[in-house]
Amino acid sequence: DIVMTQSPLSLSVTPGEPASISCRSSQSLLHSSGYNYLDWYLQKPGQSPQLLIYSGSNRASGVPDRFSGSGSGTDFTLKISRVEAEDAGVYYCMQGLQTLYTFGQGTKLEIK
Amino acid sequence: QVQLQESGPGLVKPSQTLSLTCTVSGGSITSGGYHWSWLRQHPGKGLEWIGYIYYSGNTYYNPSLKSRITISIDTSKNQFSLELTSVTAADTAVYYCASGVTPVVYWGPGTLVTVSS
């Protein structure tokens, strides 16, 4: 199985400040097609997860442009350029290259 | 926009079978090329894949659960279902149905299933 490791596991950010979450995979997620099979999800308190970023760097429909994804191979980053109160929750990365698809442990974002 | 809703018992006794249904609205379960997925989240924990089914009936199951899982699809009702046999307390979790696999595009709200006598 591909192991996904996120860091940090928690962070506290002041509104308007940037935030960054790292996700590393135990194997490369770069497919021969050129796509990285890495997605990012946000689970707000009491809600189901919602898709933020797919294929490493593509924002899902309706996702604000303050969210961006980057990286390739085994190292990926989710960045929030200016954190807002509504961004609080747990962020998960997920690899979709190899079945069994696997998630990172989650990173809890707290808004100060 | 596709919407999903899980339904089924919230309490299941140990050794019995957990049965959940996901009703899809806002689109046909046979269109769009989606896989229809089940995932779960143990209380206070991360996310775990259970498996998925394509409208043609092809399935993928988590190897750690494979001997106990059946995912089926009913195109006439626009529903897909999960059966998990021989449940234990370790199967207590919020169960989500979803569309897509990578990425998972739409999620149901989730339903808490508690395994307890």
Short mmCIF file of N, CA, C and O in Angstrom, two decimals, chain A residues 7-94:
data_model
loop_
_atom_site.label_atom_id
_atom_site.label_comp_id
_atom_site.label_asym_id
_atom_site.label_seq_id
_atom_site.Cartn_x
_atom_site.Cartn_y
_atom_site.Cartn_z
N SER A 7 2.20 16.76 7.00
CA SER A 7 2.79 17.58 8.05
C SER A 7 2.48 19.05 7.78
O SER A 7 2.39 19.46 6.61
N PRO A 8 2.27 19.84 8.85
CA PRO A 8 2.13 19.37 10.22
C PRO A 8 0.78 18.69 10.42
O PRO A 8 -0.05 18.68 9.51
N LEU A 9 0.58 18.11 11.59
CA LEU A 9 -0.71 17.49 11.89
C LEU A 9 -1.71 18.50 12.41
O LEU A 9 -2.92 18.25 12.39
N SER A 10 -1.21 19.64 12.84
CA SER A 10 -2.10 20.73 13.23
C SER A 10 -1.38 22.06 13.03
O SER A 10 -0.14 22.12 13.09
N LEU A 11 -2.15 23.09 12.76
CA LEU A 11 -1.59 24.43 12.69
C LEU A 11 -2.67 25.44 13.02
O LEU A 11 -3.86 25.18 12.80
N SER A 12 -2.23 26.55 13.57
CA SER A 12 -3.11 27.62 13.99
C SER A 12 -2.70 28.88 13.23
O SER A 12 -1.53 29.30 13.32
N VAL A 13 -3.63 29.48 12.50
CA VAL A 13 -3.29 30.58 11.61
C VAL A 13 -4.23 31.76 11.84
O VAL A 13 -5.44 31.57 12.03
N THR A 14 -3.66 32.95 11.81
CA THR A 14 -4.44 34.17 11.93
C THR A 14 -5.12 34.48 10.60
O THR A 14 -4.49 34.32 9.54
N PRO A 15 -6.38 34.91 10.61
CA PRO A 15 -7.05 35.27 9.36
C PRO A 15 -6.22 36.27 8.55
O PRO A 15 -5.66 37.22 9.12
N GLY A 16 -6.14 36.03 7.24
CA GLY A 16 -5.36 36.89 6.37
C GLY A 16 -3.94 36.42 6.16
O GLY A 16 -3.28 36.89 5.22
N GLU A 17 -3.48 35.52 7.02
CA GLU A 17 -2.14 34.98 6.88
C GLU A 17 -2.15 33.73 6.00
O GLU A 17 -3.18 33.07 5.85
N PRO A 18 -0.99 33.36 5.43
CA PRO A 18 -0.95 32.15 4.59
C PRO A 18 -0.81 30.88 5.43
O PRO A 18 -0.42 30.94 6.60
N ALA A 19 -1.14 29.76 4.80
CA ALA A 19 -0.96 28.46 5.44
C ALA A 19 -0.47 27.46 4.39
O ALA A 19 -0.79 27.59 3.21
N SER A 20 0.30 26.49 4.86
CA SER A 20 0.86 25.50 3.95
C SER A 20 0.85 24.13 4.60
O SER A 20 1.20 23.99 5.78
N ILE A 21 0.44 23.12 3.85
CA ILE A 21 0.39 21.74 4.34
C ILE A 21 1.16 20.86 3.35
O ILE A 21 0.97 20.96 2.14
N SER A 22 1.99 20.01 3.90
CA SER A 22 2.80 19.11 3.09
C SER A 22 2.22 17.70 3.09
O SER A 22 1.68 17.24 4.10
N CYS A 23 2.34 17.02 1.98
CA CYS A 23 1.91 15.63 1.86
C CYS A 23 2.98 14.87 1.08
O CYS A 23 3.36 15.28 -0.03
N ARG A 24 3.46 13.80 1.68
CA ARG A 24 4.46 12.97 1.03
C ARG A 24 3.95 11.55 0.87
O ARG A 24 3.31 11.01 1.78
N SER A 25 4.23 10.95 -0.27
CA SER A 25 3.81 9.58 -0.54
C SER A 25 5.01 8.65 -0.54
O SER A 25 6.13 9.06 -0.87
N SER A 26 4.76 7.38 -0.19
CA SER A 26 5.85 6.41 -0.13
C SER A 26 6.29 5.93 -1.51
O SER A 26 7.33 5.30 -1.66
N GLN A 27 5.46 6.23 -2.52
CA GLN A 27 5.81 5.92 -3.91
C GLN A 27 5.38 7.09 -4.78
O GLN A 27 4.49 7.86 -4.41
N SER A 28 6.01 7.22 -5.92
CA SER A 28 5.67 8.30 -6.83
C SER A 28 4.22 8.17 -7.30
O SER A 28 3.75 7.06 -7.60
N LEU A 29 3.52 9.32 -7.32
CA LEU A 29 2.13 9.35 -7.77
C LEU A 29 2.03 9.88 -9.20
O LEU A 29 0.93 10.13 -9.68
N LEU A 30 3.18 10.01 -9.86
CA LEU A 30 3.20 10.50 -11.23
C LEU A 30 2.94 9.34 -12.20
O LEU A 30 3.72 8.40 -12.29
N HIS A 31 1.82 9.43 -12.89
CA HIS A 31 1.44 8.41 -13.85
C HIS A 31 2.12 8.67 -15.19
O HIS A 31 2.55 9.79 -15.47
N SER A 32 2.20 7.63 -16.00
CA SER A 32 2.81 7.79 -17.33
C SER A 32 2.08 8.79 -18.20
O SER A 32 2.64 9.32 -19.17
N SER A 33 0.84 9.08 -17.84
CA SER A 33 0.05 10.08 -18.57
C SER A 33 0.51 11.50 -18.31
O SER A 33 0.14 12.43 -19.01
N GLY A 34 1.32 11.65 -17.27
CA GLY A 34 1.79 12.97 -16.89
C GLY A 34 1.01 13.56 -15.73
O GLY A 34 1.36 14.63 -15.22
N TYR A 35 -0.07 12.90 -15.33
CA TYR A 35 -0.88 13.38 -14.21
C TYR A 35 -0.35 12.80 -12.90
O TYR A 35 0.07 11.65 -12.83
N ASN A 36 -0.41 13.64 -11.86
CA ASN A 36 -0.15 13.18 -10.50
C ASN A 36 -1.48 12.81 -9.87
O ASN A 36 -2.40 13.63 -9.81
N TYR A 37 -1.58 11.58 -9.37
CA TYR A 37 -2.85 11.13 -8.82
C TYR A 37 -2.91 11.47 -7.32
O TYR A 37 -2.86 10.59 -6.45
N LEU A 38 -3.03 12.77 -7.06
CA LEU A 38 -3.04 13.27 -5.69
C LEU A 38 -4.15 14.31 -5.57
O LEU A 38 -4.21 15.27 -6.35
N ASP A 39 -5.05 14.08 -4.61
CA ASP A 39 -6.17 14.99 -4.39
C ASP A 39 -6.10 15.54 -2.96
O ASP A 39 -5.56 14.91 -2.06
N TRP A 40 -6.71 16.70 -2.79
CA TRP A 40 -6.83 17.32 -1.47
C TRP A 40 -8.31 17.51 -1.13
O TRP A 40 -9.10 17.93 -1.97
N TYR A 41 -8.64 17.22 0.13
CA TYR A 41 -10.01 17.37 0.62
C TYR A 41 -9.99 18.16 1.92
O TYR A 41 -9.04 18.10 2.69
N LEU A 42 -11.09 18.86 2.16
CA LEU A 42 -11.31 19.57 3.42
C LEU A 42 -12.56 19.02 4.08
O LEU A 42 -13.62 18.94 3.43
N GLN A 43 -12.42 18.64 5.34
CA GLN A 43 -13.58 18.21 6.11
C GLN A 43 -13.85 19.25 7.18
O GLN A 43 -13.12 19.34 8.17
N LYS A 44 -14.87 20.06 6.97
CA LYS A 44 -15.25 21.05 7.96
C LYS A 44 -15.96 20.36 9.11
O LYS A 44 -16.51 19.26 8.94
N PRO A 45 -15.94 20.96 10.30
CA PRO A 45 -16.55 20.33 11.48
C PRO A 45 -17.99 19.90 11.24
O PRO A 45 -18.81 20.69 10.76
N GLY A 46 -18.27 18.63 11.52
CA GLY A 46 -19.62 18.11 11.40
C GLY A 46 -20.08 17.84 9.98
O GLY A 46 -21.26 17.55 9.75
N GLN A 47 -19.18 17.96 9.01
CA GLN A 47 -19.55 17.77 7.60
C GLN A 47 -18.78 16.63 6.98
O GLN A 47 -17.81 16.12 7.53
N SER A 48 -19.22 16.23 5.80
CA SER A 48 -18.47 15.26 5.02
C SER A 48 -17.34 15.99 4.29
O SER A 48 -17.38 17.21 4.13
N PRO A 49 -16.32 15.26 3.89
CA PRO A 49 -15.23 15.90 3.15
C PRO A 49 -15.71 16.52 1.85
O PRO A 49 -16.72 16.10 1.28
N GLN A 50 -14.98 17.54 1.40
CA GLN A 50 -15.27 18.16 0.11
C GLN A 50 -13.99 18.24 -0.69
O GLN A 50 -12.90 18.48 -0.14
N LEU A 51 -14.10 18.04 -1.99
CA LEU A 51 -12.94 18.06 -2.87
C LEU A 51 -12.45 19.49 -3.06
O LEU A 51 -13.23 20.39 -3.37
N LEU A 52 -11.15 19.69 -2.86
CA LEU A 52 -10.54 21.00 -3.09
C LEU A 52 -9.69 21.00 -4.38
O LEU A 52 -9.85 21.84 -5.25
N ILE A 53 -8.77 20.04 -4.45
CA ILE A 53 -7.77 19.99 -5.51
C ILE A 53 -7.70 18.56 -6.04
O ILE A 53 -7.69 17.62 -5.24
N TYR A 54 -7.61 18.40 -7.36
CA TYR A 54 -7.41 17.08 -7.93
C TYR A 54 -6.22 17.10 -8.89
O TYR A 54 -5.82 18.16 -9.37
N SER A 55 -5.67 15.95 -9.12
CA SER A 55 -4.48 15.80 -9.97
C SER A 55 -3.35 16.75 -9.54
O SER A 55 -2.62 17.28 -10.37
N GLY A 56 -3.24 16.92 -8.25
CA GLY A 56 -2.13 17.67 -7.68
C GLY A 56 -2.30 19.17 -7.66
O GLY A 56 -1.90 19.84 -6.69
N SER A 57 -2.89 19.73 -8.73
CA SER A 57 -2.88 21.19 -8.83
C SER A 57 -4.13 21.80 -9.43
O SER A 57 -4.17 23.03 -9.64
N ASN A 58 -5.15 21.03 -9.69
CA ASN A 58 -6.36 21.55 -10.32
C ASN A 58 -7.45 21.82 -9.28
O ASN A 58 -7.86 20.90 -8.57
N ARG A 59 -7.90 23.07 -9.20
CA ARG A 59 -8.96 23.40 -8.25
C ARG A 59 -10.28 22.82 -8.71
O ARG A 59 -10.64 22.92 -9.91
N ALA A 60 -11.01 22.25 -7.78
CA ALA A 60 -12.35 21.75 -8.08
C ALA A 60 -13.30 22.92 -8.29
O ALA A 60 -13.03 24.06 -7.89
N SER A 61 -14.42 22.61 -8.92
CA SER A 61 -15.41 23.64 -9.20
C SER A 61 -15.87 24.34 -7.94
O SER A 61 -16.18 23.68 -6.93
N GLY A 62 -15.86 25.68 -7.96
CA GLY A 62 -16.34 26.45 -6.84
C GLY A 62 -15.33 26.69 -5.73
O GLY A 62 -15.63 27.39 -4.76
N VAL A 63 -14.14 26.15 -5.85
CA VAL A 63 -13.11 26.33 -4.82
C VAL A 63 -12.43 27.68 -5.03
O VAL A 63 -11.97 27.98 -6.14
N PRO A 64 -12.36 28.49 -3.97
CA PRO A 64 -11.74 29.83 -4.12
C PRO A 64 -10.30 29.75 -4.58
O PRO A 64 -9.57 28.80 -4.26
N ASP A 65 -9.86 30.78 -5.31
CA ASP A 65 -8.51 30.73 -5.87
C ASP A 65 -7.42 31.00 -4.83
O ASP A 65 -6.23 30.99 -5.17
N ARG A 66 -7.81 31.23 -3.58
CA ARG A 66 -6.78 31.32 -2.54
C ARG A 66 -6.19 29.94 -2.22
O ARG A 66 -5.16 29.85 -1.57
N PHE A 67 -6.86 28.88 -2.67
CA PHE A 67 -6.35 27.53 -2.50
C PHE A 67 -5.54 27.14 -3.74
O PHE A 67 -5.99 27.32 -4.87
N SER A 68 -4.35 26.60 -3.53
CA SER A 68 -3.55 26.11 -4.65
C SER A 68 -2.81 24.85 -4.25
O SER A 68 -2.43 24.67 -3.08
N GLY A 69 -2.62 23.97 -5.21
CA GLY A 69 -1.88 22.75 -4.99
C GLY A 69 -0.69 22.68 -5.91
O GLY A 69 -0.75 23.13 -7.06
N SER A 70 0.40 22.13 -5.41
CA SER A 70 1.60 21.99 -6.22
C SER A 70 2.33 20.72 -5.85
O SER A 70 1.99 20.05 -4.87
N GLY A 71 3.35 20.41 -6.64
CA GLY A 71 4.18 19.25 -6.36
C GLY A 71 4.06 18.19 -7.44
O GLY A 71 3.20 18.25 -8.32
N SER A 72 4.95 17.22 -7.35
CA SER A 72 4.95 16.11 -8.31
C SER A 72 5.72 14.95 -7.72
O SER A 72 6.60 15.14 -6.86
N GLY A 73 5.38 13.75 -8.18
CA GLY A 73 6.11 12.57 -7.71
C GLY A 73 5.70 12.15 -6.32
O GLY A 73 4.64 11.55 -6.15
N THR A 74 6.52 12.49 -5.34
CA THR A 74 6.22 12.08 -3.96
C THR A 74 6.00 13.24 -3.01
O THR A 74 5.63 13.02 -1.85
N ASP A 75 6.21 14.46 -3.44
CA ASP A 75 6.09 15.63 -2.55
C ASP A 75 5.07 16.63 -3.08
O ASP A 75 5.22 17.14 -4.20
N PHE A 76 4.08 16.92 -2.25
CA PHE A 76 3.00 17.81 -2.64
C PHE A 76 2.72 18.82 -1.54
O PHE A 76 2.98 18.56 -0.36
N THR A 77 2.17 19.96 -1.95
CA THR A 77 1.87 21.02 -1.00
C THR A 77 0.52 21.65 -1.33
O THR A 77 0.21 21.89 -2.49
N LEU A 78 -0.26 21.88 -0.28
CA LEU A 78 -1.49 22.65 -0.39
C LEU A 78 -1.22 23.99 0.28
O LEU A 78 -0.75 24.03 1.42
N LYS A 79 -1.50 25.07 -0.44
CA LYS A 79 -1.30 26.40 0.12
C LYS A 79 -2.61 27.18 0.12
O LYS A 79 -3.40 27.10 -0.83
N ILE A 80 -2.80 27.91 1.20
CA ILE A 80 -3.90 28.87 1.30
C ILE A 80 -3.25 30.24 1.39
O ILE A 80 -2.49 30.50 2.33
N SER A 81 -3.50 31.09 0.41
CA SER A 81 -2.77 32.36 0.35
C SER A 81 -3.15 33.30 1.49
O SER A 81 -2.30 33.98 2.06
N ARG A 82 -4.43 33.35 1.80
CA ARG A 82 -4.93 34.19 2.90
C ARG A 82 -6.06 33.43 3.57
O ARG A 82 -7.16 33.33 3.03
N VAL A 83 -5.77 32.93 4.75
CA VAL A 83 -6.73 32.09 5.46
C VAL A 83 -7.95 32.90 5.88
O VAL A 83 -7.82 34.05 6.35
N GLU A 84 -9.12 32.28 5.73
CA GLU A 84 -10.36 32.88 6.22
C GLU A 84 -10.97 31.95 7.27
O GLU A 84 -10.63 30.76 7.34
N ALA A 85 -11.89 32.49 8.05
CA ALA A 85 -12.50 31.72 9.14
C ALA A 85 -13.16 30.44 8.62
O ALA A 85 -13.12 29.40 9.29
N GLU A 86 -13.73 30.50 7.43
CA GLU A 86 -14.45 29.34 6.88
C GLU A 86 -13.51 28.22 6.43
O GLU A 86 -13.99 27.15 6.03
N ASP A 87 -12.22 28.45 6.48
CA ASP A 87 -11.25 27.43 6.06
C ASP A 87 -10.91 26.45 7.20
O ASP A 87 -10.14 25.50 6.98
N ALA A 88 -11.45 26.65 8.36
CA ALA A 88 -11.17 25.76 9.49
C ALA A 88 -11.68 24.35 9.22
O ALA A 88 -12.73 24.16 8.63
N GLY A 89 -10.91 23.37 9.66
CA GLY A 89 -11.29 21.98 9.49
C GLY A 89 -10.06 21.10 9.35
O GLY A 89 -8.95 21.52 9.66
N VAL A 90 -10.30 19.88 8.88
CA VAL A 90 -9.20 18.94 8.70
C VAL A 90 -8.98 18.72 7.20
O VAL A 90 -9.92 18.43 6.46
N TYR A 91 -7.73 18.87 6.79
CA TYR A 91 -7.34 18.71 5.40
C TYR A 91 -6.69 17.34 5.21
O TYR A 91 -5.83 16.94 5.98
N TYR A 92 -7.13 16.66 4.17
CA TYR A 92 -6.59 15.33 3.85
C TYR A 92 -6.04 15.32 2.43
O TYR A 92 -6.67 15.86 1.51
N CYS A 93 -4.89 14.68 2.26
CA CYS A 93 -4.46 14.34 0.90
C CYS A 93 -4.81 12.87 0.67
O CYS A 93 -4.94 12.09 1.62
N MET A 94 -4.99 12.53 -0.59
CA MET A 94 -5.34 11.15 -0.95
C MET A 94 -4.66 10.76 -2.24
O MET A 94 -4.64 11.55 -3.20
#
